[in-house]
CSV table of C-alpha atoms in Angstrom, one decimal:
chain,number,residue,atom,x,y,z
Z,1185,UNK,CA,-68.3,-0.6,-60.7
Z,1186,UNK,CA,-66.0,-2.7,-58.9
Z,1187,UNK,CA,-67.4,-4.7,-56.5
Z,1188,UNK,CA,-65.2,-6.9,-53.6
Z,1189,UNK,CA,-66.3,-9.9,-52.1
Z,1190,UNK,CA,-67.0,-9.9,-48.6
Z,1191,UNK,CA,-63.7,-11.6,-47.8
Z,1192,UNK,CA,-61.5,-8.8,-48.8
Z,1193,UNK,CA,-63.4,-6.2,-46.9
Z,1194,UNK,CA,-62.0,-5.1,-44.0
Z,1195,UNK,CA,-64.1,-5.8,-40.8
Z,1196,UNK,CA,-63.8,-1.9,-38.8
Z,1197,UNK,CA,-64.3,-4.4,-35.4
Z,1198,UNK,CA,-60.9,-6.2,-36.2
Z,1199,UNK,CA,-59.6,-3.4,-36.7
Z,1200,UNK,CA,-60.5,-1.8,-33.3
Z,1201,UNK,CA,-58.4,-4.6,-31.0
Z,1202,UNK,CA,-55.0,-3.8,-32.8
Z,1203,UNK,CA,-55.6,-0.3,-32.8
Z,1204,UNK,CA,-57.0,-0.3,-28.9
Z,1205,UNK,CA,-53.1,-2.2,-28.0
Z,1206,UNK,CA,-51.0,0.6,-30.2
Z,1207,UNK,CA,-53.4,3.4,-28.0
Z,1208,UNK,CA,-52.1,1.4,-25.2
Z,1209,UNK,CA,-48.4,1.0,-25.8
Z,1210,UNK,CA,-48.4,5.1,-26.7
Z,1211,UNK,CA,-49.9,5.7,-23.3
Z,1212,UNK,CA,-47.4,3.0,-21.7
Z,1213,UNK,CA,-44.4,4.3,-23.7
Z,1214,UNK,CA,-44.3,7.6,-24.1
Z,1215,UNK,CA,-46.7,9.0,-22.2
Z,1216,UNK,CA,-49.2,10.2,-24.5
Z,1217,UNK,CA,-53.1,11.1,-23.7
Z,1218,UNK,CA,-55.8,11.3,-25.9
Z,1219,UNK,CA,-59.2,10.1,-27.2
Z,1220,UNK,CA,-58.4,8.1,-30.3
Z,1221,UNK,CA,-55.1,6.8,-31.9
Z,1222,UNK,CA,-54.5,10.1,-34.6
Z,1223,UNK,CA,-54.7,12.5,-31.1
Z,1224,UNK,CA,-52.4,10.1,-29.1
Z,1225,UNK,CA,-49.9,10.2,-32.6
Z,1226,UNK,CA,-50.0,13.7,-32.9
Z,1227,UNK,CA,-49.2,14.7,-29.0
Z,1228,UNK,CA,-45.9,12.2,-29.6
Z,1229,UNK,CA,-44.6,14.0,-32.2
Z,1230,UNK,CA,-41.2,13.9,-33.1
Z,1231,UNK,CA,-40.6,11.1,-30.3
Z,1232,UNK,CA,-41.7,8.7,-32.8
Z,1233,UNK,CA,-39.2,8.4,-35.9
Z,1234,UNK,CA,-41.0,9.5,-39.0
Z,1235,UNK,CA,-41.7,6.0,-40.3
Z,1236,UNK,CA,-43.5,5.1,-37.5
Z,1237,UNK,CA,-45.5,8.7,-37.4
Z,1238,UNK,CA,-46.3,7.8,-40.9
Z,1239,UNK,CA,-47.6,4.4,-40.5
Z,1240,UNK,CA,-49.7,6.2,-38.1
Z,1241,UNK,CA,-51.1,8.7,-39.8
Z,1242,UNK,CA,-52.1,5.5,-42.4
Z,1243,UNK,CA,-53.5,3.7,-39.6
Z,1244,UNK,CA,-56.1,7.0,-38.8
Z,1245,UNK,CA,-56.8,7.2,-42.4
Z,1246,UNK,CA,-57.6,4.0,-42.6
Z,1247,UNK,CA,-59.5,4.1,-39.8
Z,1248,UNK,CA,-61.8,7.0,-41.6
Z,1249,UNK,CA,-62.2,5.0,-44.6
Z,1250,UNK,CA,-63.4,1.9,-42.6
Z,1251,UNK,CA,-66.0,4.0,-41.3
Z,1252,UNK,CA,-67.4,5.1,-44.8
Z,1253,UNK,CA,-68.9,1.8,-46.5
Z,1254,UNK,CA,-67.7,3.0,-49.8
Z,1255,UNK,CA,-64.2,4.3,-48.7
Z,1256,UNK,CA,-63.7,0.8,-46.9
Z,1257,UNK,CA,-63.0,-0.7,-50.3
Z,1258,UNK,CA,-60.0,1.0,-50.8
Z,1259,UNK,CA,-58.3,0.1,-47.5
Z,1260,UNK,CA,-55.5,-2.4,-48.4
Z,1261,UNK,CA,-55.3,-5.2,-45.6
Z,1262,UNK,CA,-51.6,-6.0,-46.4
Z,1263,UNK,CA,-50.4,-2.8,-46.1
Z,1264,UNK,CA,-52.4,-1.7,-42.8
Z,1265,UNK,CA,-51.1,-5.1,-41.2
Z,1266,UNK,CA,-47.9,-4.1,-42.2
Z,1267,UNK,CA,-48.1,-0.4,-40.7
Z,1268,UNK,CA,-49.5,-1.6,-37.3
Z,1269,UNK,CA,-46.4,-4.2,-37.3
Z,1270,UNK,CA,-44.2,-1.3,-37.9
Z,1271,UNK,CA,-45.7,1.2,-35.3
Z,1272,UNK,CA,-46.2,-1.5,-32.6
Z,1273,UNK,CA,-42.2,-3.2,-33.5
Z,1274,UNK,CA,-40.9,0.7,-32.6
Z,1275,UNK,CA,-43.2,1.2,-29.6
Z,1276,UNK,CA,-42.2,-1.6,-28.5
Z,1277,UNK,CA,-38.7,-0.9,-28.7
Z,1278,UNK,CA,-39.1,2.6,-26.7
Z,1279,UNK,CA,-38.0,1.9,-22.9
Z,1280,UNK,CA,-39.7,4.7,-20.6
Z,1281,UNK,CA,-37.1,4.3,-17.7
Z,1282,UNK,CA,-34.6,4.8,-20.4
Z,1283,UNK,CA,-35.9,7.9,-21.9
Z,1284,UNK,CA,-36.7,9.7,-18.5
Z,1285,UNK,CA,-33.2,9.2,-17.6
Z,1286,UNK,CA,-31.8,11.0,-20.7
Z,1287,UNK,CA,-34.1,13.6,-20.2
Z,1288,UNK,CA,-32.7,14.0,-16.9
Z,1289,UNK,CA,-28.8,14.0,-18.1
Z,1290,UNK,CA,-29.8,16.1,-20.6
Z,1291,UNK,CA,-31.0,19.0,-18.2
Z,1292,UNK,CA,-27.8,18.0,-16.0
Z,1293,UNK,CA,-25.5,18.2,-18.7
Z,1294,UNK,CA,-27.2,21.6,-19.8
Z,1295,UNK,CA,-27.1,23.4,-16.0
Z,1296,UNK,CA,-23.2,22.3,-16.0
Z,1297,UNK,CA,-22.0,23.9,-19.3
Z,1298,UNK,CA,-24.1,27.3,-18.1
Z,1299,UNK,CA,-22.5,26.7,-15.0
Z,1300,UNK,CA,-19.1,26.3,-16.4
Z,1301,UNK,CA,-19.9,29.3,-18.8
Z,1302,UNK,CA,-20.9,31.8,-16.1
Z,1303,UNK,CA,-17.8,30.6,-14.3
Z,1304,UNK,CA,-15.5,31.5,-17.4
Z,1305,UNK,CA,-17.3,34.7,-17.9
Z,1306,UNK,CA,-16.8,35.8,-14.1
Z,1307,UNK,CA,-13.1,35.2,-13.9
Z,1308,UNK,CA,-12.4,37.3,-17.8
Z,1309,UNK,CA,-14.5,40.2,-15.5
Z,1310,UNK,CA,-12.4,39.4,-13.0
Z,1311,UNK,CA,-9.1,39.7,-15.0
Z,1312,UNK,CA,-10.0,42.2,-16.8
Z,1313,UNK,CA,-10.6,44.5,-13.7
Z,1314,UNK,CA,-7.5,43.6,-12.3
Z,1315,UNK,CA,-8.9,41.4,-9.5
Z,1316,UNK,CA,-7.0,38.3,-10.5
């Protein structure tokens, strides 16, 4: 059996601080509520690029393993450190003010083109009853 010295096991309370600021910049950035990181992930969906969601999703698993005394073991520290520097580098990079404003052109530029299509069906009606 395999057995790790203390120093490479991964404390579950170090963990909790990093994790506790990523729950934090998903509330501040885009919004998201939740109870625990994997909820908070999931409810972002597809605002989050895909390398970020799955940095995420290695983060919760992680975070499952660390809980199991036996599955902590085969949590690798490099490569956790280097998915929370990943998911809290793009988080960091999301501007709110930014995104509500494209979600507001966005419906803007929507209503126009139906606008601008209803006109354009209204005046063929219109020719083709002879009214114009």
């Amino acid at each position: 059996m395999l057995h790790l010295p203390e120093a490479l096991m991964i404390d579950p309370q170090k963990l909790s601080d990093p994790v506790t600021e990523l729950e934090q910049l998903l509330r501040d950035r885009l919004g998201t509520r939740g109870r625990s990181l994997g909820v908070k992930l999931r409810r972002a969906g597809r605002r989050l690029p895909r390398y970020a969601r799955n940095a995420g999703r290695r983060i919760t698993s992680a975070q499952t393993k660390l809980a199991h005394p036996k599955l902590a073991r085969l949590v690798d520290q490099a490569a956790l450190d280097r998915d929370m520097t990943v998911l809290r580098d793009t988080l960091k990079d999301i501007d709110p003010k930014e995104r509500r404003k494209d979600a507001v052109l966005s419906v803007l530029g929507s209503v126009v083109l139906n606008l601008i299509l209803l006109g354009a069906v209204i005046l063929a009606f219109l020719w083709w009853r002879g009214a114009i």
